[in-house]
Structures are given as structure tokens and as C-alpha cells.
Short mmCIF file of C-alpha atoms in Angstrom, two decimals:
data_model
loop_
_atom_site.label_atom_id
_atom_site.label_comp_id
_atom_site.label_asym_id
_atom_site.label_seq_id
_atom_site.Cartn_x
_atom_site.Cartn_y
_atom_site.Cartn_z
CA MET A 1154 42.67 -40.64 -15.17
CA THR A 1155 39.96 -40.47 -17.55
CA ALA A 1156 40.21 -41.33 -21.34
CA SER A 1157 40.05 -37.67 -22.15
CA SER A 1158 42.84 -36.46 -20.11
CA ALA A 1159 44.61 -39.59 -21.09
CA ALA A 1160 44.31 -38.43 -24.88
CA HIS A 1161 45.24 -34.73 -24.23
CA ARG A 1162 48.50 -36.17 -22.39
CA THR A 1163 48.90 -38.43 -25.48
CA ILE A 1164 48.75 -35.42 -27.92
CA ASP A 1165 50.89 -33.07 -26.01
CA ALA A 1166 53.47 -35.62 -26.15
CA ILE A 1167 52.93 -36.02 -29.95
CA TRP A 1168 52.86 -32.00 -30.17
CA ARG A 1169 56.37 -31.75 -28.33
CA ILE A 1170 57.89 -34.28 -31.09
CA GLU A 1171 55.91 -33.15 -34.29
CA SER A 1172 55.72 -29.16 -33.53
CA ALA A 1173 59.00 -28.08 -34.91
CA LYS A 1174 58.58 -30.31 -38.11
CA LEU A 1175 55.15 -28.60 -38.64
CA ILE A 1176 56.47 -25.17 -38.48
CA ALA A 1177 59.42 -25.70 -40.13
CA GLY A 1178 57.34 -27.17 -43.25
CA LEU A 1179 54.70 -24.49 -43.06
CA SER A 1180 57.62 -21.87 -42.97
CA ARG A 1181 58.59 -23.02 -46.21
CA MET A 1182 55.33 -22.87 -47.58
CA VAL A 1183 54.08 -19.50 -46.16
CA ARG A 1184 57.61 -17.77 -45.74
CA ASP A 1185 56.41 -16.34 -42.40
CA VAL A 1186 57.49 -17.88 -39.31
CA GLY A 1187 54.68 -16.41 -37.15
CA LEU A 1188 52.06 -17.27 -39.57
CA ALA A 1189 53.56 -21.07 -39.58
CA GLU A 1190 53.23 -21.39 -35.82
CA ASP A 1191 49.76 -19.96 -36.10
CA LEU A 1192 48.68 -22.53 -38.22
CA ALA A 1193 50.48 -25.12 -36.40
CA GLN A 1194 48.59 -24.41 -33.42
CA ASP A 1195 45.40 -24.21 -35.32
CA ALA A 1196 46.00 -28.00 -36.37
CA LEU A 1197 46.82 -28.61 -32.59
CA VAL A 1198 43.39 -27.48 -31.55
CA ILE A 1199 41.49 -29.42 -34.30
CA ALA A 1200 43.58 -32.46 -32.83
CA LEU A 1201 42.46 -31.67 -29.39
CA GLU A 1202 38.88 -31.64 -30.39
CA LYS A 1203 38.69 -34.61 -32.46
CA TRP A 1204 41.48 -37.19 -31.47
CA PRO A 1205 39.69 -38.22 -27.98
CA ASP A 1206 36.91 -39.19 -29.78
CA SER A 1207 38.07 -40.37 -33.05
CA GLY A 1208 41.27 -42.19 -31.64
CA ILE A 1209 45.16 -40.98 -32.53
CA PRO A 1210 45.72 -41.16 -36.36
CA ASP A 1211 48.20 -43.87 -37.24
CA ASN A 1212 50.58 -41.25 -38.76
CA PRO A 1213 49.80 -38.02 -36.49
CA GLY A 1214 52.50 -35.95 -37.78
CA ALA A 1215 50.96 -36.46 -41.34
CA TRP A 1216 47.27 -35.64 -40.12
CA LEU A 1217 48.60 -32.29 -38.70
CA MET A 1218 50.40 -31.30 -41.42
CA ALA A 1219 47.71 -32.16 -43.54
CA THR A 1220 45.32 -30.01 -41.18
CA ALA A 1221 47.62 -27.08 -41.27
CA LYS A 1222 48.21 -27.18 -44.87
CA ARG A 1223 44.11 -26.77 -45.47
CA ARG A 1224 44.30 -23.83 -42.74
CA ALA A 1225 47.05 -22.48 -45.14
CA ILE A 1226 44.93 -22.80 -48.05
CA ASP A 1227 41.68 -21.47 -46.41
CA LEU A 1228 43.69 -18.11 -45.33
CA LEU A 1229 45.43 -17.53 -48.67
CA ARG A 1230 42.03 -17.91 -50.10
CA ARG A 1231 40.56 -15.27 -47.99
CA ASN A 1232 43.87 -13.15 -48.38
CA LYS A 1233 43.63 -11.00 -51.68
CA LEU A 1234 47.38 -10.22 -51.39
CA ARG A 1235 48.37 -13.74 -51.40
CA ASP A 1236 46.47 -14.98 -54.34
CA ARG A 1237 49.71 -15.44 -56.15
CA LYS A 1238 50.92 -18.21 -53.93
CA TYR A 1239 47.56 -19.74 -53.43
CA GLU A 1240 47.19 -20.11 -57.09
CA GLU A 1241 50.77 -21.86 -56.73
CA PHE A 1242 49.71 -24.44 -53.88
CA SER A 1243 46.54 -25.09 -55.67
CA ARG A 1244 48.06 -26.33 -58.90
CA SER A 1245 49.49 -29.09 -57.28
CA ASN A 1246 47.04 -31.89 -57.55
CA ASP A 1247 48.38 -34.27 -55.29
CA LEU A 1248 48.88 -31.85 -52.40
CA PHE A 1249 47.11 -33.85 -49.90
CA THR A 1250 47.90 -37.50 -51.11
CA GLU A 1251 49.78 -39.91 -48.83
CA HIS A 1252 52.88 -39.48 -50.93
CA ALA A 1253 52.86 -35.92 -50.74
CA LEU A 1254 52.47 -36.06 -46.77
CA GLU A 1255 55.57 -38.41 -46.67
CA VAL A 1256 57.52 -36.00 -48.38
CA THR A 1257 56.64 -33.05 -46.38
CA THR A 1258 56.95 -34.67 -42.98
CA GLU A 1259 59.86 -36.90 -43.74
CA GLY A 1260 61.77 -35.70 -47.13
CA ASP A 1261 63.24 -32.54 -46.73
CA ILE A 1262 62.68 -31.81 -43.00
CA GLY A 1263 66.09 -31.88 -42.14
CA ASP A 1264 67.02 -29.04 -44.45
CA ASP A 1265 63.65 -27.22 -43.11
CA LEU A 1266 64.44 -27.67 -39.46
CA LEU A 1267 68.06 -26.02 -40.37
CA ARG A 1268 66.69 -23.46 -42.33
CA LEU A 1269 64.12 -22.34 -39.65
CA ILE A 1270 66.85 -22.38 -37.08
CA PHE A 1271 69.21 -19.79 -39.10
CA THR A 1272 65.77 -17.86 -40.04
CA THR A 1273 64.93 -17.17 -36.15
CA CYS A 1274 68.56 -16.75 -35.63
CA HIS A 1275 68.55 -13.83 -38.07
CA PRO A 1276 70.96 -10.65 -36.98
CA ILE A 1277 67.96 -8.54 -37.38
CA LEU A 1278 66.71 -9.81 -33.76
CA SER A 1279 68.35 -9.34 -30.63
CA GLN A 1280 70.74 -11.86 -29.26
CA GLU A 1281 67.93 -12.74 -26.78
CA ALA A 1282 65.06 -12.68 -29.08
CA ARG A 1283 66.85 -15.08 -31.26
CA VAL A 1284 67.24 -17.74 -28.51
CA ALA A 1285 63.84 -17.17 -27.25
CA LEU A 1286 62.10 -17.51 -30.52
CA THR A 1287 64.14 -20.66 -31.63
CA LEU A 1288 63.67 -22.40 -28.34
CA ARG A 1289 59.96 -21.90 -28.69
CA LEU A 1290 59.65 -23.03 -32.27
CA LEU A 1291 62.27 -25.64 -32.73
CA GLY A 1292 62.48 -26.82 -28.97
CA GLY A 1293 58.69 -26.77 -28.29
CA LEU A 1294 59.61 -25.36 -25.11
CA THR A 1295 56.80 -23.21 -23.30
CA THR A 1296 57.51 -19.61 -22.59
CA ASP A 1297 57.66 -20.62 -18.89
CA GLU A 1298 60.38 -23.09 -19.60
CA ILE A 1299 62.41 -20.74 -21.54
CA ALA A 1300 62.19 -18.29 -18.83
CA HIS A 1301 63.25 -20.85 -16.33
CA ALA A 1302 66.33 -21.43 -18.22
CA PHE A 1303 67.45 -18.17 -18.58
CA LEU A 1304 66.38 -16.83 -14.95
CA VAL A 1305 64.10 -14.07 -15.97
CA ALA A 1306 60.12 -13.36 -15.89
CA GLU A 1307 57.68 -15.33 -18.05
CA SER A 1308 56.30 -11.96 -19.56
CA THR A 1309 59.77 -10.99 -20.62
CA ILE A 1310 60.08 -13.90 -22.77
CA ALA A 1311 56.53 -13.82 -24.11
CA GLN A 1312 57.19 -10.26 -25.19
CA ARG A 1313 60.40 -11.25 -26.80
CA ILE A 1314 58.80 -13.73 -29.24
CA VAL A 1315 55.80 -11.80 -29.99
CA ARG A 1316 58.25 -8.92 -31.27
CA ALA A 1317 60.40 -11.34 -33.04
CA LYS A 1318 57.84 -12.87 -34.85
CA ARG A 1319 56.72 -9.32 -35.87
CA THR A 1320 60.28 -8.12 -36.92
CA LEU A 1321 60.82 -11.25 -38.68
CA SER A 1322 57.52 -11.02 -40.97
CA LYS A 1323 57.81 -7.04 -41.41
CA ALA A 1324 61.39 -7.74 -42.87
CA GLN A 1325 60.44 -10.73 -45.09
CA VAL A 1326 63.65 -12.52 -43.91
CA PRO A 1327 63.99 -15.33 -46.43
CA PHE A 1328 63.72 -18.87 -45.47
CA GLU A 1329 66.84 -20.17 -46.41
CA LEU A 1330 70.41 -21.24 -45.14
CA PRO A 1331 73.02 -18.51 -44.98
CA VAL A 1332 76.66 -18.93 -46.31
CA GLY A 1333 80.06 -17.65 -45.82
CA ASP A 1334 80.26 -14.65 -43.18
CA GLU A 1335 76.57 -14.59 -42.81
CA LEU A 1336 76.60 -18.26 -41.70
CA LYS A 1337 79.20 -17.48 -38.99
CA GLU A 1338 77.51 -14.34 -38.04
CA ARG A 1339 74.51 -16.53 -36.93
CA LEU A 1340 76.36 -19.66 -35.82
CA SER A 1341 76.98 -18.46 -32.13
CA THR A 1342 73.43 -18.05 -31.40
CA VAL A 1343 72.55 -21.36 -33.27
CA LEU A 1344 75.06 -23.23 -30.99
CA GLU A 1345 73.44 -21.61 -28.03
CA VAL A 1346 69.78 -22.86 -28.85
CA VAL A 1347 70.95 -26.33 -29.74
CA TYR A 1348 72.82 -26.24 -26.40
CA LEU A 1349 69.69 -25.11 -24.33
CA MET A 1350 67.50 -27.72 -26.65
CA PHE A 1351 69.77 -30.49 -25.42
CA ASN A 1352 69.86 -29.43 -21.70
CA GLU A 1353 66.25 -29.21 -21.68
CA GLY A 1354 65.81 -32.81 -23.02
CA TYR A 1355 68.84 -33.78 -20.70
CA THR A 1356 66.94 -32.60 -17.63
CA ALA A 1357 63.52 -31.26 -18.25
CA THR A 1358 62.25 -28.51 -16.46
CA SER A 1359 59.07 -29.46 -15.55
CA GLY A 1360 56.57 -32.21 -16.43
CA ASN A 1361 56.44 -35.86 -14.97
CA HIS A 1362 59.58 -37.14 -16.89
CA TRP A 1363 63.16 -36.76 -15.69
CA ILE A 1364 64.47 -36.57 -19.44
CA ARG A 1365 63.31 -36.22 -22.81
CA PRO A 1366 65.49 -38.15 -24.98
CA LEU A 1367 63.50 -36.96 -28.16
CA LEU A 1368 64.53 -33.60 -27.88
CA CYS A 1369 68.06 -34.40 -26.90
CA GLN A 1370 68.12 -36.49 -30.30
CA GLU A 1371 67.08 -33.56 -32.46
CA ALA A 1372 69.59 -31.25 -30.64
CA LEU A 1373 72.29 -33.86 -31.46
CA ARG A 1374 71.30 -34.29 -34.96
CA LEU A 1375 71.29 -30.58 -35.57
CA GLY A 1376 74.87 -30.26 -34.12
CA ARG A 1377 75.88 -32.92 -36.39
CA ILE A 1378 74.54 -31.17 -39.62
CA LEU A 1379 76.10 -28.05 -38.43
CA ALA A 1380 79.37 -29.83 -37.95
CA GLU A 1381 79.15 -30.90 -41.52
CA ILE A 1382 78.49 -27.35 -43.00
CA ALA A 1383 80.92 -25.38 -40.66
CA PRO A 1384 83.90 -27.90 -40.35
CA MET A 1385 86.05 -25.27 -39.31
CA GLU A 1386 84.56 -24.12 -36.53
CA PRO A 1387 85.98 -25.45 -33.29
CA GLU A 1388 82.90 -24.53 -31.15
CA VAL A 1389 80.47 -26.79 -33.35
CA HIS A 1390 82.70 -29.88 -32.72
CA GLY A 1391 82.67 -28.93 -28.99
CA LEU A 1392 79.11 -28.59 -28.69
CA VAL A 1393 78.65 -32.26 -30.72
CA ALA A 1394 81.36 -33.61 -28.38
CA LEU A 1395 79.59 -32.29 -25.35
CA MET A 1396 76.07 -33.48 -26.50
CA GLU A 1397 77.53 -36.98 -27.37
CA LEU A 1398 79.27 -37.44 -24.17
CA GLN A 1399 76.46 -36.54 -22.22
CA ALA A 1400 73.98 -38.61 -24.38
CA SER A 1401 76.11 -41.35 -23.33
CA ARG A 1402 74.69 -41.94 -20.01
CA PHE A 1403 71.18 -42.05 -21.00
CA LYS A 1404 70.62 -45.49 -20.34
CA THR A 1405 71.81 -45.10 -16.84
CA ARG A 1406 70.17 -41.65 -16.04
CA VAL A 1407 66.77 -42.90 -15.06
CA GLY A 1408 65.88 -45.81 -12.62
CA PRO A 1409 63.15 -48.90 -13.24
CA ALA A 1410 60.50 -46.51 -11.92
CA GLY A 1411 61.50 -43.47 -13.79
CA GLU A 1412 63.23 -41.85 -11.04
CA PRO A 1413 66.44 -39.80 -11.51
CA VAL A 1414 70.06 -41.59 -11.01
CA LEU A 1415 72.65 -38.91 -10.65
CA LEU A 1416 76.11 -39.29 -11.84
CA MET A 1417 78.12 -40.44 -9.20
CA ASP A 1418 75.59 -43.28 -8.90
CA GLN A 1419 75.38 -44.32 -12.44
CA ASN A 1420 76.47 -47.74 -13.87
CA ARG A 1421 79.26 -46.64 -16.04
CA GLY A 1422 79.64 -50.09 -17.62
CA LEU A 1423 76.32 -49.21 -19.14
CA TRP A 1424 77.20 -45.95 -20.58
CA ASP A 1425 77.03 -45.98 -24.44
CA HIS A 1426 80.71 -46.52 -25.51
CA LEU A 1427 80.17 -45.82 -29.49
CA LEU A 1428 78.62 -42.27 -28.26
CA ILE A 1429 81.78 -41.82 -26.04
CA ARG A 1430 84.19 -42.47 -28.79
CA ARG A 1431 82.36 -40.35 -31.04
CA GLY A 1432 82.34 -37.51 -28.53
CA LEU A 1433 85.86 -37.70 -27.83
CA THR A 1434 86.80 -37.89 -31.76
CA SER A 1435 84.66 -34.68 -31.99
CA LEU A 1436 86.51 -33.09 -28.95
CA GLU A 1437 89.90 -33.81 -30.64
CA ARG A 1438 88.48 -32.05 -33.79
CA ALA A 1439 87.91 -29.07 -32.02
CA LYS A 1440 91.34 -29.23 -30.24
CA LYS A 1441 93.26 -29.82 -33.42
CA LEU A 1442 91.80 -26.35 -35.04
CA GLY A 1443 94.35 -24.71 -32.78
CA ARG A 1444 92.33 -21.97 -31.06
CA PRO A 1445 91.71 -21.68 -27.64
CA LEU A 1446 89.01 -23.94 -26.17
CA GLY A 1447 85.80 -22.22 -26.00
CA PRO A 1448 82.64 -22.94 -23.67
CA TYR A 1449 81.35 -25.83 -25.37
CA SER A 1450 84.54 -27.31 -25.52
CA LEU A 1451 85.67 -26.81 -22.23
CA GLN A 1452 82.21 -28.43 -20.80
CA ALA A 1453 83.07 -31.31 -23.31
CA ALA A 1454 86.35 -31.85 -21.56
CA ILE A 1455 84.82 -31.61 -18.09
CA SER A 1456 82.32 -34.37 -19.35
CA ALA A 1457 85.23 -36.33 -20.76
CA CYS A 1458 86.97 -36.17 -17.37
CA HIS A 1459 83.89 -38.26 -16.12
CA THR A 1460 84.07 -40.61 -19.19
CA GLU A 1461 87.71 -41.49 -18.50
CA ALA A 1462 86.87 -42.44 -14.79
CA ARG A 1463 86.26 -46.09 -14.56
CA THR A 1464 84.74 -45.09 -10.96
CA ALA A 1465 83.21 -42.22 -9.39
CA ALA A 1466 85.89 -42.59 -6.89
CA GLU A 1467 88.60 -41.97 -9.57
CA THR A 1468 87.24 -38.95 -11.22
CA ASN A 1469 89.87 -36.13 -11.38
CA TRP A 1470 88.21 -33.39 -9.56
CA VAL A 1471 91.36 -31.19 -9.14
CA ARG A 1472 91.35 -31.13 -13.19
CA ILE A 1473 87.74 -30.55 -13.30
CA ALA A 1474 87.89 -27.52 -10.95
CA ALA A 1475 90.69 -26.10 -13.01
CA LEU A 1476 88.72 -26.56 -16.30
CA TYR A 1477 85.57 -24.83 -14.56
CA GLU A 1478 87.97 -22.05 -13.54
CA ALA A 1479 88.91 -21.64 -17.37
CA LEU A 1480 84.97 -21.92 -18.06
CA SER A 1481 84.14 -19.30 -15.56
CA ARG A 1482 86.45 -16.85 -17.63
CA VAL A 1483 85.06 -17.35 -21.40
CA MET A 1484 81.58 -17.94 -19.96
CA PRO A 1485 81.06 -16.15 -16.57
CA SER A 1486 77.83 -16.80 -15.12
CA PRO A 1487 76.28 -17.75 -11.58
CA ILE A 1488 75.38 -21.00 -12.89
CA VAL A 1489 78.89 -22.02 -13.72
CA GLU A 1490 80.09 -20.38 -10.39
CA LEU A 1491 77.48 -22.93 -8.82
CA ASN A 1492 79.28 -25.93 -10.94
CA ARG A 1493 82.71 -24.57 -9.90
CA ALA A 1494 81.79 -24.77 -6.35
CA VAL A 1495 80.75 -28.35 -6.71
CA ALA A 1496 83.94 -29.24 -8.28
CA ILE A 1497 85.86 -27.51 -5.63
CA ALA A 1498 84.00 -29.24 -2.97
CA MET A 1499 84.74 -32.57 -4.47
CA ALA A 1500 88.48 -31.58 -4.93
CA PHE A 1501 89.13 -30.16 -1.92
CA GLY A 1502 86.54 -30.65 0.71
CA PRO A 1503 83.14 -29.61 1.25
CA SER A 1504 83.81 -26.41 3.48
CA PHE A 1505 85.45 -24.66 0.41
CA GLY A 1506 82.47 -25.52 -1.69
CA LEU A 1507 80.11 -24.30 0.69
CA GLN A 1508 82.11 -20.92 1.24
CA MET A 1509 81.38 -20.38 -2.54
CA VAL A 1510 78.01 -21.44 -2.64
CA ASP A 1511 77.18 -18.90 0.21
CA GLU A 1512 78.40 -15.94 -1.55
CA LEU A 1513 76.11 -17.16 -4.67
CA THR A 1514 72.94 -16.91 -2.35
CA SER A 1515 72.88 -13.05 -2.66
CA VAL A 1516 72.87 -13.28 -6.61
CA PRO A 1517 69.25 -12.13 -7.58
CA SER A 1518 68.90 -14.41 -10.68
CA LEU A 1519 69.63 -17.60 -8.49
CA LYS A 1520 66.90 -16.70 -6.00
CA ASP A 1521 64.29 -19.20 -7.36
CA TYR A 1522 67.05 -21.59 -8.92
CA HIS A 1523 66.39 -24.91 -7.21
CA LEU A 1524 69.79 -26.26 -7.58
CA LEU A 1525 71.46 -23.53 -5.40
CA PRO A 1526 69.75 -24.89 -2.38
CA SER A 1527 70.15 -28.40 -3.58
CA VAL A 1528 73.75 -28.04 -3.96
CA ARG A 1529 73.86 -26.45 -0.50
CA GLY A 1530 71.86 -28.97 1.18
CA ASP A 1531 74.38 -31.62 -0.17
CA LEU A 1532 77.29 -30.04 1.01
CA LEU A 1533 75.97 -29.36 4.73
CA ALA A 1534 74.89 -33.20 4.89
CA LYS A 1535 78.50 -33.95 3.83
CA LEU A 1536 79.67 -31.92 6.38
CA GLY A 1537 77.37 -33.60 9.23
CA ARG A 1538 75.03 -30.46 9.35
CA TYR A 1539 71.67 -32.73 8.80
CA ASP A 1540 69.01 -30.48 9.88
CA GLU A 1541 70.17 -27.56 7.74
CA ALA A 1542 70.68 -29.92 5.00
CA SER A 1543 67.11 -31.24 5.09
CA GLU A 1544 65.70 -27.57 5.11
CA GLU A 1545 67.95 -26.82 2.05
CA PHE A 1546 66.46 -29.93 0.13
CA GLU A 1547 62.94 -29.10 1.16
CA ARG A 1548 63.47 -25.61 -0.31
CA ALA A 1549 64.63 -27.01 -3.51
CA ALA A 1550 61.88 -29.32 -3.96
CA ALA A 1551 59.50 -26.51 -3.59
CA LEU A 1552 61.20 -24.66 -6.40
CA THR A 1553 61.49 -27.25 -8.82
CA ARG A 1554 59.02 -27.94 -11.24
CA ASN A 1555 59.87 -31.28 -12.10
CA THR A 1556 58.02 -34.01 -10.49
CA ARG A 1557 60.79 -36.80 -10.58
CA GLU A 1558 63.19 -34.27 -9.28
CA ARG A 1559 60.86 -32.96 -6.45
CA GLU A 1560 60.51 -36.53 -5.29
CA LEU A 1561 64.24 -37.15 -5.08
CA LEU A 1562 64.97 -34.05 -3.42
CA LEU A 1563 62.34 -34.56 -0.78
CA LYS A 1564 64.00 -38.26 -0.36
CA HIS A 1565 67.21 -36.33 0.22
CA ALA A 1566 65.43 -34.11 2.96
CA ALA A 1567 63.86 -37.17 4.93
CA GLU A 1568 67.04 -38.85 4.68
CA CYS A 1569 68.66 -36.00 6.28
CA ALA A 1570 65.92 -35.61 9.19
CA SER A 1571 66.28 -39.34 9.83
CA SER A 1572 70.19 -38.84 10.19
CA GLU A 1573 69.53 -35.96 12.44
CA SER A 1574 67.19 -37.55 14.82
CA GLY A 1575 69.57 -40.32 14.88
CA SER A 1576 72.66 -38.66 15.71
#
């Protein structure tokens, strides 16, 4: 790898960490989400031009923010309609001092991120547009990654994002936290976005890493803040519980060489017991509010079943299958059905699960979903149909865009092929 390509990979990693903070801070300044993203992207382009030669700054986030703010000032100078805002900014003598940069990047950034997520989840946008735009700006996900999460075309996601930014700009949506009924109106979309952010960090769609811990940490932080501002909403606590319980496994999900370690193979003694206690407490809060469990609370309850099992063999798969049945009623989707098939297979035998999976092979949205052939391959292997299993694992490997996951699937394929030849 050349020094230039190594620098570009480092810059890409920094961008994924800092982009949401940049866009949130700039949105507060210019009151336009689309413009804020453009300014942040401009700063990234400048970094890509300069940093390979000059080196990465000690505080890359502050450098990017300062550069983006200068671009904002330049833009406002050229735009007579925004002379008033420019004068407000230019009156500040310490705009580019080190203290100002620290305040911009560290001070109220949590509030800015929360304002940004509620702005991009404004009801003026369609549900699909809200989720796509928020994942793009806060999660730092590419349009390709978002499209993969929703099993739709990348062009569809790109159009949603462009239209959403135009709509927010045209309507001059205020950059602020809603209250009362307006907060409740936007909360479900916000929860969905935080959930998808966490999922992308928990199992990265693409790239060379199995997990993206910083993205999970950001999603969990936002979830905890939401639990403070909406304490009577059970699904907020359910989502926090789910993320806490899932995050407790981070240390055991990756092996020494960065390879994925699946749930049944993890060392449960190394799970984070503090996160487990916090997760179970949040789940109890959701239950005590006295309403039927929603999709996040049900998923947290499923995760709790794994947590309560001291060994993989002690897992209560019958209960998990029942919880997936309940989940399929409140959140019906092909992916939930696929997970339910796995639970059924573990509880009652692989032939029952395989029958359910086979019924899902005709679902159009799952045609390119790599976990469908992966699950099918696993069930076929358990039934001793190694040749078919190997083909399914190879197909799954061809569909995934995550390098680590591809390596694991090809390993399974080779093991099945070896078992077939040895039988």
C-alpha cells in the first residue's frame, strides 16, 4: 500500500467519525442541512488534497470544522441574501481561535447532533426520506450502504436524499428540538434511524472490518439522551436495552486477526456485565410502563435470552422462537421471518427451519440478501447435505460486501466441501 493510499484510508476513517459532528455544527450556523453537508464535503476534499503531503493534524475534527467554517464565510460573502448572517459571524473576533474550535467540536455538539436528527426526521418529509437522509448525515453511511439496509436500489435512495434536502431548505425547517406532541410525532423515525445506525456499526455492510464500534457508541449515546427526554416512551427504553445488550458482546465478536466470531462461538465470560445490567434495567423500564412490547423491546427480550444462558447449549430457543412470532406480528418483514426460521430450527430441528427458509427464497427483496443463502447453507450442513450447503455459502460470499464476512463464508463453504468429499 502506498503512503498516499494509506493516508486516504485514514482520512476516510476520520470522516466517518467526524462527519456527523461537522454537519450538525454547520447546520446550527447556516440553518440549512443540505448546505451544511456541502460545506463539510468541501472540507473533506481539501483534506484529501493537503493531508497526504502535510500529514494528519493533531485534531483533525477541529481542522475540518475550521476549514468548513471558512468556506461558509466565503459563501456568505458571495451571497447578498445572507449578508446579515455573515455580519453576525464576522463580528466574532475569536471565530478561529483554538478555544472556539474546541467549543464548536466538543461543547454543545451533543445537542447539535440531537437537533440534526430531529430536523432530518421532520414530518414534512416522507418516512423513507427521513430515514435515508438521517442515516446519510448522522450515520455517515453511503447511499449504497443505506440501499443495502433497505434492500432497494441505490438510485432510489440517492433521489430520496436529494429531494429531502431540497424540501427542508425550501420549508426553512428550524434547527431545534421539538417538544410535546411534535416530539412524539417524530420519535418513531428517530428511533428507527438510531437502530439502523447501531446495526451498521454492529455488522458493517461493507469494508474490511466486521464491526464499526464508534458508530455503535454514537447510536447508544443518542439512545440514552432520548431516554432522558422521553422517559415515558417504552420503545425508547426498549431500543436502549437492545443496544446495551448487543454492545456487551463487542469484545468477543472479533477474533485476534479481526475475523468474525459468531454468537454461538463467543466466550460469554468476556461479555461486558455492566452493559448487560444496564440493558436489563432498561428492558424492565420498558415493561413497567404497562404497554404491549413493541419491536425494539421484543428484540431486547430476545437478546436477553442469549444473555441469560450461561452457555450456548443452555439457550432457551423455544422462548426465542415465541418472541420472534410476536415480533413478526408487530413488525412483519422477510428479515424477521428469516430470523424466526433460525430460531425454529434451533428449537425444533433444522428441517423445520429449512422449510421456512425455502419459502423465503421467492421473496423479491431477499434476492440479493446474503444472509438468506448463508442461513440456508447452515441448515443444509446440519442436515448433512454438505454439497448443497457449500454452494449456498459460496453464493452468500459472492453477495456480501464485507471482506471479513466473505472470508468466513468461504471458510464454511470449504469445510462443507471437505466434509462432502470425506463422506
